[in-house]
């Protein structure tokens, strides 16, 4: 007879945190959000720690190189998706690893024989007022000059005339070589009163531009997640089908950490694949999942997984529970797996972090997941709303939306994640839809982090481990859930009779 687990499967919405005593040395600005990403011996510092407990989902619609750069600059980590060719995924990893803060790839480029009219169009399209003039109009062509919106006036100058007639030619431009550091470039910008410094390779091809206006940019991000060579860190999703070819290519490209991406990680295939990676590349951390109970966590931890993702069926685009009747409320899953993680730590002396993946709808859900024992969270819908995510942005009557689709939808057809008997994706496990547009990741995430910090202060916690060990949670009834929301008529709603 089937085993019935009598404990009800619960979601985050069913819980609230109780405030704990807040001491005078606890403040939002000093709360520490550092958290372990990978397995380590208790008492030792993990090989990789996140500076803030956020990772972005291994999804086409979410983790672009642009988003990975923005998230790592804010102390978190993206996992670039594997639902693309090995070469494309490796190129995406390289793009993140090659990012140099303050060094931008020129997006406003023209050829010398393009007309000023073309230049005006390009500038209008990108919104930038400095254009590189390269031999072929590409971002990395031979640099022939720079032209800015101050070099011509659309009414005074003939818009049919060539750009070359108004540009500052390379012979009259200060430029730097490929090895220039950001501080050297900034010194040159200020000493020589330049607005823009082109960085060229040995053959005179444009590599990057450094702008005076970006000078303060780096200072905005004190918690960047970087490797020993100060390059941003990036993760990559892998699957149990082509890992023997994919893993070496991703490591070659510079991936810092890998994660097996499966809707059901409690399988011999995943354990064998984790063991293979650990045997051939012992230095690279590899995560596993997804699981929803302690038994499955222990199975993957014993196979060698360096962290384990928790969550089946709770994702905002996920219909696995409707289609297959499989899953577990995310709160119950995290609590059960956290208990197994702690038991594993007691038994082996090793700490294997866990990640709460999917189903985080409100900012405060992040705090609940962490309080319940997650070391970090993974979010898809949350990040899909930002400029840096892959989905297209569309206007609606009330603002903008962005596209967001599941890996199990017909649009993504990620059969490697959704094993359905080795016959490709036979039925959908995800939907294709829209999420409200939320602007720039840097601003949105700063707000979420501010809320997390103040929640931790209310709970009297200065660090995440302290938060995990001292948080007190209460179940909420339907009635008290209602009480949580404003019950007055809001000012922007017309009063009804
Ligand atoms: P959410 O943050 O609620 O949007 O959930 C994102 C998570 O949902 C992913 O990290 C993944 O675990 C899961 N997912 C991705 N695609 C699908 C699907 O098509 N069912 N589910």
Coordinates of C-alpha atoms and ligand atoms in Angstrom, one line a residue:
X1 CA 0.0 0.0 0.0
X2 CA 1.2 3.5 -0.7
X3 CA 2.7 5.5 2.1
X4 CA 0.7 8.5 3.1
X5 CA 2.6 11.4 4.6
X6 CA 0.1 12.9 6.9
X7 CA 1.8 16.3 7.3
X8 CA 0.1 18.8 5.0
X9 CA 2.2 20.2 2.1
X10 CA 2.5 23.9 2.8
X11 CA 3.5 27.0 0.8
X12 CA 5.2 30.2 1.9
X13 CA 1.9 32.1 1.9
X14 CA 0.9 30.1 5.0
X15 CA 3.7 31.5 7.2
X16 CA 4.7 34.7 8.8
X17 CA 7.8 35.6 10.8
X18 CA 7.6 36.8 14.4
X19 CA 9.8 39.7 15.4
X20 CA 12.6 38.8 17.7
X21 CA 14.4 41.2 20.1
X22 CA 16.5 43.6 18.1
X23 CA 19.7 44.7 19.8
X24 CA 21.3 48.1 19.3
X25 CA 24.2 46.6 17.3
X26 CA 21.9 45.2 14.6
X27 CA 21.1 47.6 11.7
X28 CA 20.0 47.2 8.1
X29 CA 23.3 48.6 6.8
X30 CA 25.5 46.1 8.7
X31 CA 23.4 43.0 8.2
X32 CA 25.6 40.4 6.5
X33 CA 24.1 38.6 3.5
X34 CA 27.1 36.4 2.6
X35 CA 26.1 32.7 2.3
X36 CA 27.8 29.5 1.2
X37 CA 27.3 28.3 -2.4
X38 CA 29.2 25.0 -2.2
X39 CA 29.9 22.0 0.0
X40 CA 32.6 22.6 2.6
X41 CA 34.0 21.2 5.8
X42 CA 32.2 22.7 8.8
X43 CA 34.3 25.5 10.2
X44 CA 36.2 26.1 7.0
X45 CA 35.4 28.9 4.5
X46 CA 33.6 27.5 1.4
X47 CA 35.4 27.8 -2.0
X48 CA 32.6 30.1 -3.2
X49 CA 30.3 32.2 -1.1
X50 CA 27.6 34.4 -2.6
X51 CA 27.7 38.0 -1.5
X52 CA 23.9 38.1 -1.6
X53 CA 21.7 35.0 -1.5
X54 CA 20.2 35.2 -5.0
X55 CA 20.6 33.1 -8.1
X56 CA 18.7 33.3 -11.4
X57 CA 16.9 30.4 -12.9
X58 CA 18.5 28.1 -15.5
X59 CA 16.0 29.3 -18.2
X60 CA 16.0 30.7 -21.7
X61 CA 13.7 33.5 -20.7
X62 CA 15.8 34.5 -17.7
X63 CA 19.6 34.0 -17.5
X64 CA 21.2 36.0 -20.4
X65 CA 24.9 37.0 -20.2
X66 CA 23.7 40.6 -19.6
X67 CA 21.6 39.4 -16.6
X68 CA 24.4 37.3 -15.3
X69 CA 26.7 40.3 -15.3
X70 CA 24.2 42.5 -13.5
X71 CA 23.4 39.9 -10.9
X72 CA 27.1 39.0 -10.2
X73 CA 27.8 42.7 -9.8
X74 CA 25.1 42.7 -7.1
X75 CA 26.7 39.7 -5.3
X76 CA 24.5 36.9 -6.7
X77 CA 25.0 34.3 -9.5
X78 CA 23.3 33.3 -12.7
X79 CA 23.2 29.9 -14.2
X80 CA 23.3 30.2 -18.0
X81 CA 20.9 27.7 -19.5
X82 CA 21.8 24.5 -21.4
X83 CA 18.8 24.5 -23.7
X84 CA 21.1 25.6 -26.5
X85 CA 24.2 24.2 -28.3
X86 CA 27.3 23.6 -26.3
X87 CA 29.1 26.2 -28.4
X88 CA 26.4 28.9 -27.7
X89 CA 26.4 28.2 -24.0
X90 CA 30.2 28.3 -23.8
X91 CA 30.1 31.6 -25.8
X92 CA 27.6 33.0 -23.2
X93 CA 29.9 32.0 -20.4
X94 CA 32.9 33.7 -22.1
X95 CA 30.9 36.9 -22.5
X96 CA 30.4 37.1 -18.7
X97 CA 33.9 36.1 -17.9
X98 CA 35.3 38.7 -20.4
X99 CA 33.2 41.5 -18.9
X100 CA 35.4 44.3 -17.5
X101 CA 33.6 46.8 -15.3
X102 CA 33.8 50.2 -16.8
X103 CA 35.0 48.8 -20.2
X104 CA 32.0 48.8 -22.5
X105 CA 31.6 47.3 -25.9
X106 CA 30.6 50.1 -28.2
X107 CA 26.9 49.8 -29.3
X108 CA 26.8 52.9 -31.4
X109 CA 29.0 52.3 -34.5
X110 CA 29.1 53.6 -38.1
X111 CA 31.3 53.4 -41.1
X112 CA 33.2 56.5 -42.3
X113 CA 31.2 56.7 -45.5
X114 CA 27.8 56.4 -43.7
X115 CA 25.9 59.7 -43.9
X116 CA 25.3 61.9 -40.9
X117 CA 21.6 61.0 -41.3
X118 CA 22.4 57.4 -40.7
X119 CA 24.4 58.4 -37.6
X120 CA 21.5 60.4 -36.3
X121 CA 19.3 57.3 -36.7
X122 CA 21.8 55.0 -34.9
X123 CA 22.2 57.5 -32.0
X124 CA 18.4 57.8 -31.7
X125 CA 18.1 54.0 -31.6
X126 CA 20.7 53.4 -28.9
X127 CA 20.2 56.7 -27.0
X128 CA 23.9 57.3 -26.9
X129 CA 25.7 60.4 -28.1
X130 CA 29.2 59.0 -28.8
X131 CA 29.7 56.8 -31.9
X132 CA 32.8 54.8 -32.9
X133 CA 33.7 55.1 -36.6
X134 CA 35.2 51.7 -37.6
X135 CA 36.2 50.5 -41.0
X136 CA 33.2 48.2 -41.2
X137 CA 30.8 49.8 -38.7
X138 CA 31.2 46.9 -36.3
X139 CA 32.0 47.2 -32.5
X140 CA 35.4 45.6 -33.0
X141 CA 36.5 46.9 -36.4
X142 CA 39.6 49.1 -37.0
X143 CA 39.0 52.4 -35.2
X144 CA 39.1 55.4 -37.6
X145 CA 37.6 58.0 -35.3
X146 CA 35.0 59.1 -32.8
X147 CA 32.0 61.3 -33.5
X148 CA 29.7 62.7 -30.9
X149 CA 26.5 64.7 -30.9
X150 CA 28.6 67.8 -30.2
X151 CA 30.4 67.4 -33.6
X152 CA 27.4 68.3 -35.8
X153 CA 24.0 69.9 -35.8
X154 CA 21.3 68.2 -37.8
X155 CA 20.0 71.7 -39.0
X156 CA 23.4 73.2 -39.8
X157 CA 25.1 70.3 -41.4
X158 CA 24.2 68.4 -44.5
X159 CA 22.8 65.1 -43.3
X160 CA 23.7 63.5 -46.6
X161 CA 27.4 64.3 -46.0
X162 CA 29.7 61.5 -44.7
X163 CA 30.5 60.9 -41.0
X164 CA 34.2 61.1 -41.8
X165 CA 33.8 64.9 -42.5
X166 CA 32.8 65.6 -38.8
X167 CA 34.6 62.9 -36.8
X168 CA 37.7 63.3 -34.8
X169 CA 40.2 61.1 -36.6
X170 CA 42.2 58.4 -34.8
X171 CA 45.4 60.4 -35.3
X172 CA 44.0 63.2 -33.0
X173 CA 42.5 60.9 -30.4
X174 CA 44.0 59.7 -27.2
X175 CA 43.6 56.0 -26.9
X176 CA 44.9 53.1 -24.7
X177 CA 46.3 49.7 -25.3
X178 CA 44.7 46.3 -24.4
X179 CA 46.3 46.0 -21.0
X180 CA 45.1 49.3 -19.5
X181 CA 43.5 48.9 -16.1
X182 CA 40.3 50.7 -15.1
X183 CA 42.2 52.9 -12.7
X184 CA 44.8 53.8 -15.4
X185 CA 42.0 54.5 -17.9
X186 CA 40.1 56.7 -15.3
X187 CA 43.3 58.6 -14.5
X188 CA 43.8 59.3 -18.3
X189 CA 40.2 60.5 -18.7
X190 CA 40.5 63.0 -15.9
X191 CA 44.1 64.1 -16.5
X192 CA 43.5 64.8 -20.2
X193 CA 39.9 66.0 -19.7
X194 CA 38.5 63.4 -22.0
X195 CA 34.9 62.2 -22.1
X196 CA 35.7 58.8 -23.7
X197 CA 38.9 56.7 -24.0
X198 CA 38.9 54.0 -26.8
X199 CA 40.9 50.9 -25.9
X200 CA 42.5 49.2 -29.0
X201 CA 44.2 45.9 -29.5
X202 CA 47.7 45.7 -31.1
X203 CA 46.2 45.9 -34.6
X204 CA 44.2 49.0 -33.9
X205 CA 40.9 47.2 -33.6
X206 CA 38.4 48.7 -31.1
X207 CA 38.0 46.6 -28.0
X208 CA 36.2 48.8 -25.6
X209 CA 35.3 52.4 -24.7
X210 CA 35.8 53.8 -21.2
X211 CA 33.5 56.8 -20.4
X212 CA 34.1 59.4 -17.8
X213 CA 30.5 59.3 -16.9
X214 CA 30.9 55.6 -15.8
X215 CA 33.7 56.5 -13.4
X216 CA 31.5 56.1 -10.3
X217 CA 29.9 52.9 -11.7
X218 CA 32.2 50.5 -10.0
X219 CA 31.8 52.2 -6.7
X220 CA 28.0 51.4 -6.9
X221 CA 28.8 47.7 -6.6
X222 CA 30.9 47.0 -3.5
X223 CA 29.7 43.4 -3.2
X224 CA 30.5 42.0 -6.7
X225 CA 30.9 38.2 -6.9
X226 CA 34.4 37.8 -8.5
X227 CA 37.0 35.1 -8.9
X228 CA 40.6 35.3 -7.9
X229 CA 41.4 37.2 -11.1
X230 CA 38.6 39.7 -10.3
X231 CA 36.4 38.4 -13.1
X232 CA 32.7 38.1 -12.4
X233 CA 31.6 34.6 -11.5
X234 CA 29.1 32.7 -13.6
X235 CA 27.4 29.4 -13.3
X236 CA 26.1 27.0 -16.1
X237 CA 23.3 24.5 -16.2
X238 CA 24.0 21.0 -17.5
X239 CA 22.0 17.9 -18.1
X240 CA 22.4 14.2 -17.7
X241 CA 22.4 13.6 -21.5
X242 CA 25.4 15.4 -23.0
X243 CA 27.4 16.3 -19.9
X244 CA 30.5 14.5 -21.0
X245 CA 30.9 16.9 -24.0
X246 CA 29.3 20.0 -22.4
X247 CA 31.2 20.1 -19.1
X248 CA 34.7 20.3 -20.7
X249 CA 33.6 23.1 -23.1
X250 CA 32.0 25.1 -20.2
X251 CA 35.1 24.8 -18.0
X252 CA 37.2 25.8 -21.0
X253 CA 35.1 28.9 -21.3
X254 CA 35.6 29.7 -17.6
X255 CA 32.4 28.6 -15.9
X256 CA 32.9 28.8 -12.1
X257 CA 30.2 26.3 -11.0
X258 CA 27.9 23.9 -12.7
X259 CA 24.4 22.7 -11.8
X260 CA 22.5 19.6 -13.1
X261 CA 19.1 21.0 -14.1
X262 CA 16.3 18.5 -13.9
X263 CA 12.7 18.7 -12.8
X264 CA 13.3 15.5 -10.9
X265 CA 16.8 15.0 -9.6
X266 CA 16.1 11.9 -7.5
X267 CA 17.5 9.5 -10.1
X268 CA 20.3 7.1 -10.7
X269 CA 21.1 9.1 -13.8
X270 CA 21.8 12.2 -11.9
X271 CA 23.8 10.5 -9.2
X272 CA 26.0 8.8 -11.9
X273 CA 26.5 12.1 -13.7
X274 CA 27.4 14.0 -10.5
X275 CA 29.9 11.2 -9.7
X276 CA 31.4 11.4 -13.2
X277 CA 31.9 15.2 -12.9
X278 CA 33.5 14.9 -9.5
X279 CA 35.8 12.2 -10.7
X280 CA 37.0 14.0 -13.8
X281 CA 36.9 17.6 -12.6
X282 CA 37.2 17.4 -8.8
X283 CA 38.0 21.1 -8.6
X284 CA 34.7 22.3 -10.1
X285 CA 31.6 22.6 -7.8
X286 CA 28.5 20.9 -9.2
X287 CA 25.0 21.2 -7.8
X288 CA 22.1 18.8 -8.2
X289 CA 18.4 18.7 -8.0
X290 CA 15.6 19.3 -7.9
X291 CA 14.3 17.4 -4.9
X292 CA 11.5 17.9 -2.4
X293 CA 12.5 15.7 0.5
X294 CA 15.3 14.8 2.8
X295 CA 15.7 11.3 1.4
X296 CA 16.4 12.7 -2.1
X297 CA 18.8 15.4 -0.7
X298 CA 20.8 12.8 1.1
X299 CA 21.0 10.6 -2.0
X300 CA 22.5 13.5 -4.1
X301 CA 24.8 14.7 -1.2
X302 CA 26.2 11.2 -1.0
X303 CA 26.7 11.1 -4.7
X304 CA 28.9 14.2 -4.3
X305 CA 26.6 17.1 -5.1
X306 CA 28.1 20.4 -3.9
X307 CA 24.7 22.0 -3.3
X308 CA 21.1 20.8 -3.9
X309 CA 18.2 22.6 -5.4
X310 CA 14.8 22.2 -3.8
X311 CA 11.4 22.6 -5.6
X312 CA 9.1 20.6 -7.8
X313 CA 6.0 22.0 -9.4
X314 CA 6.0 25.4 -7.5
X315 CA 7.4 27.6 -10.3
X316 CA 5.2 30.4 -11.6
X317 CA 5.2 28.9 -15.1
X318 CA 5.1 25.3 -14.0
X319 CA 2.2 22.9 -14.6
X320 CA 4.0 19.7 -13.6
X321 CA 1.6 19.2 -10.6
X322 CA -1.4 19.5 -13.0
X323 CA 0.1 17.3 -15.6
X324 CA 1.7 14.6 -13.5
X325 CA 0.4 15.0 -9.9
X326 CA 4.0 15.4 -8.6
X327 CA 5.4 18.0 -6.3
X328 CA 5.3 19.4 -2.8
X329 CA 4.4 22.8 -1.3
X330 CA 7.7 24.7 -1.3
X331 CA 7.7 25.6 2.4
X332 CA 7.3 21.9 3.4
X333 CA 10.0 20.9 0.9
X334 CA 12.5 23.4 2.2
X335 CA 11.9 22.6 5.8
X336 CA 12.3 18.8 5.2
X337 CA 15.4 19.2 3.1
X338 CA 17.0 21.7 5.6
X339 CA 16.5 19.1 8.4
X340 CA 18.3 16.5 6.2
X341 CA 21.1 18.9 5.4
X342 CA 21.6 19.5 9.1
X343 CA 21.6 15.7 9.8
X344 CA 24.1 15.2 7.0
X345 CA 26.3 17.9 8.6
X346 CA 26.2 16.2 12.0
X347 CA 27.0 12.8 10.5
X348 CA 29.8 13.8 8.1
X349 CA 31.1 17.1 9.2
X350 CA 30.3 18.5 5.8
X351 CA 27.9 21.3 5.0
X352 CA 26.0 20.9 1.7
X353 CA 24.1 24.2 1.0
X354 CA 20.5 24.1 -0.3
X355 CA 18.7 26.4 -2.7
X356 CA 15.0 27.1 -2.6
X357 CA 14.1 27.2 -6.3
X358 CA 10.8 28.6 -7.7
X359 CA 7.5 29.7 -6.3
X360 CA 8.8 32.9 -4.7
X361 CA 6.1 35.4 -5.5
X362 CA 6.6 38.3 -3.0
X363 CA 9.8 39.8 -1.8
X364 CA 9.1 38.6 1.7
X365 CA 9.0 35.0 0.4
X366 CA 12.8 35.2 0.1
X367 CA 13.1 36.0 3.8
X368 CA 10.8 33.1 4.6
X369 CA 12.8 30.6 2.5
X370 CA 16.0 31.7 4.1
X371 CA 14.5 31.6 7.6
X372 CA 13.3 28.0 6.9
X373 CA 16.8 26.9 6.1
X374 CA 17.6 27.7 2.5
X375 CA 21.1 29.0 2.0
X376 CA 20.1 30.9 -1.1
X377 CA 17.2 31.2 -3.5
X378 CA 16.7 30.7 -7.2
X379 CA 14.1 32.8 -9.1
X380 CA 12.8 32.9 -12.6
X381 CA 9.7 35.1 -12.7
X382 CA 11.4 37.7 -10.5
X383 CA 14.3 38.2 -12.8
X384 CA 12.3 37.7 -16.0
X385 CA 10.7 41.1 -15.3
X386 CA 13.9 43.1 -15.6
X387 CA 15.5 44.8 -18.7
X388 CA 18.4 42.4 -18.6
X389 CA 16.3 39.2 -19.1
X390 CA 15.7 37.6 -22.5
X391 CA 12.0 38.2 -23.0
X392 CA 10.7 40.9 -25.3
X393 CA 8.9 43.9 -23.7
X394 CA 5.4 44.9 -24.9
X395 CA 3.3 47.9 -24.0
X396 CA -0.2 47.3 -22.5
X397 CA -3.0 49.6 -21.4
X398 CA -1.5 49.8 -17.9
X399 CA 2.2 49.8 -18.6
X400 CA 4.6 47.2 -19.9
X401 CA 5.0 43.4 -19.7
X402 CA 7.8 41.1 -20.5
X403 CA 7.6 37.6 -22.0
X404 CA 8.3 34.7 -19.6
X405 CA 8.0 31.0 -20.6
X406 CA 8.8 27.7 -18.8
X407 CA 11.5 25.3 -19.9
X408 CA 8.8 22.7 -20.2
X409 CA 6.6 24.8 -22.5
X410 CA 6.3 24.2 -26.2
X411 CA 8.3 27.3 -26.8
X412 CA 11.4 26.1 -24.9
X413 CA 10.9 22.3 -25.4
X414 CA 13.7 21.6 -22.9
X415 CA 13.5 17.8 -23.2
X416 CA 16.8 17.4 -21.3
X417 CA 15.2 18.9 -18.2
X418 CA 11.9 17.1 -18.6
X419 CA 12.8 13.5 -19.2
X420 CA 9.6 12.0 -20.6
X421 CA 10.7 8.5 -21.5
X422 CA 13.5 9.6 -23.9
X423 CA 11.0 10.6 -26.6
X424 CA 11.4 14.4 -26.5
X425 CA 8.8 16.6 -24.8
X426 CA 5.5 14.6 -25.3
X427 CA 3.3 17.0 -23.2
X428 CA 3.9 20.4 -21.8
X429 CA 5.0 21.0 -18.2
X430 CA 5.2 24.7 -18.5
X431 CA 3.3 27.7 -19.9
X432 CA 4.3 30.7 -22.0
X433 CA 3.1 34.0 -20.7
X434 CA 3.9 37.5 -19.5
X435 CA 5.1 39.1 -16.3
X436 CA 4.8 42.8 -15.3
X437 CA 7.9 44.7 -16.5
X438 CA 10.1 45.9 -13.6
X439 CA 12.8 48.0 -15.2
X440 CA 16.5 47.7 -14.3
X441 CA 17.7 44.7 -12.2
X442 CA 20.1 46.9 -10.2
X443 CA 17.2 49.0 -8.9
X444 CA 14.7 46.2 -8.4
X445 CA 17.2 43.9 -6.6
X446 CA 18.4 46.8 -4.3
X447 CA 14.8 47.2 -3.1
X448 CA 14.4 43.4 -2.5
X449 CA 17.7 43.4 -0.6
X450 CA 16.6 46.4 1.5
X451 CA 13.4 44.6 2.5
X452 CA 15.4 41.4 3.4
X453 CA 17.8 43.4 5.5
X454 CA 15.0 45.1 7.4
X455 CA 13.2 41.9 8.0
X456 CA 16.3 40.4 9.4
X457 CA 16.7 43.4 11.7
X458 CA 13.2 42.9 13.0
X459 CA 14.1 39.3 13.6
X460 CA 17.2 40.3 15.5
X461 CA 19.6 38.7 13.1
X462 CA 22.9 40.1 11.8
X463 CA 23.8 37.2 9.6
X464 CA 22.0 34.6 7.6
X465 CA 23.1 31.6 9.8
X466 CA 21.8 33.6 12.8
X467 CA 18.6 34.2 11.0
X468 CA 18.2 30.5 10.2
X469 CA 18.9 29.4 13.7
X470 CA 16.8 32.0 15.6
X471 CA 13.8 32.8 13.3
X472 CA 10.4 32.0 14.7
X473 CA 7.6 31.3 12.2
X474 CA 3.9 31.0 12.7
X475 CA 1.2 29.4 10.5
X476 CA -1.5 31.8 9.4
X477 CA -5.2 31.1 9.2
X478 CA -7.3 32.3 6.2
X479 CA -8.7 35.0 8.5
X480 CA -5.3 36.3 9.6
X481 CA -4.1 36.1 5.9
X482 CA -6.9 38.6 5.1
X483 CA -5.9 40.8 8.0
X484 CA -2.4 41.1 6.4
X485 CA -3.7 43.3 3.6
X486 CA -4.9 46.9 3.7
X487 CA -8.6 47.0 4.2
X488 CA -9.3 50.7 3.5
X489 CA -10.3 52.0 0.1
X490 CA -7.1 53.1 -1.6
X491 CA -6.8 56.7 -2.7
X492 CA -6.4 55.9 -6.4
X493 CA -9.6 53.8 -6.4
X494 CA -12.8 55.8 -6.9
X495 CA -15.0 55.5 -3.8
X496 CA -18.1 53.3 -4.4
X497 CA -21.5 54.1 -2.9
Ligands
LIG1 P1 9.6 30.9 -10.6 O1 10.7 31.7 -9.9 O2 8.5 30.7 -9.7 O3 9.3 31.5 -11.9 O4 10.2 29.5 -10.9 C1 11.4 29.2 -11.6 C2 11.7 27.8 -11.5 O5 10.7 27.0 -12.1 C3 12.9 27.4 -12.3 O6 14.1 27.6 -11.6 C4 12.7 25.9 -12.5 O7 13.1 25.1 -11.4 C5 11.2 25.8 -12.6 N1 10.8 25.7 -14.0 C6 11.4 26.2 -15.2 N2 10.6 25.9 -16.2 C7 9.5 25.2 -15.7 C8 8.4 24.6 -16.4 O8 8.3 24.8 -17.6 N3 7.6 23.9 -15.8 N4 9.7 25.1 -14.4

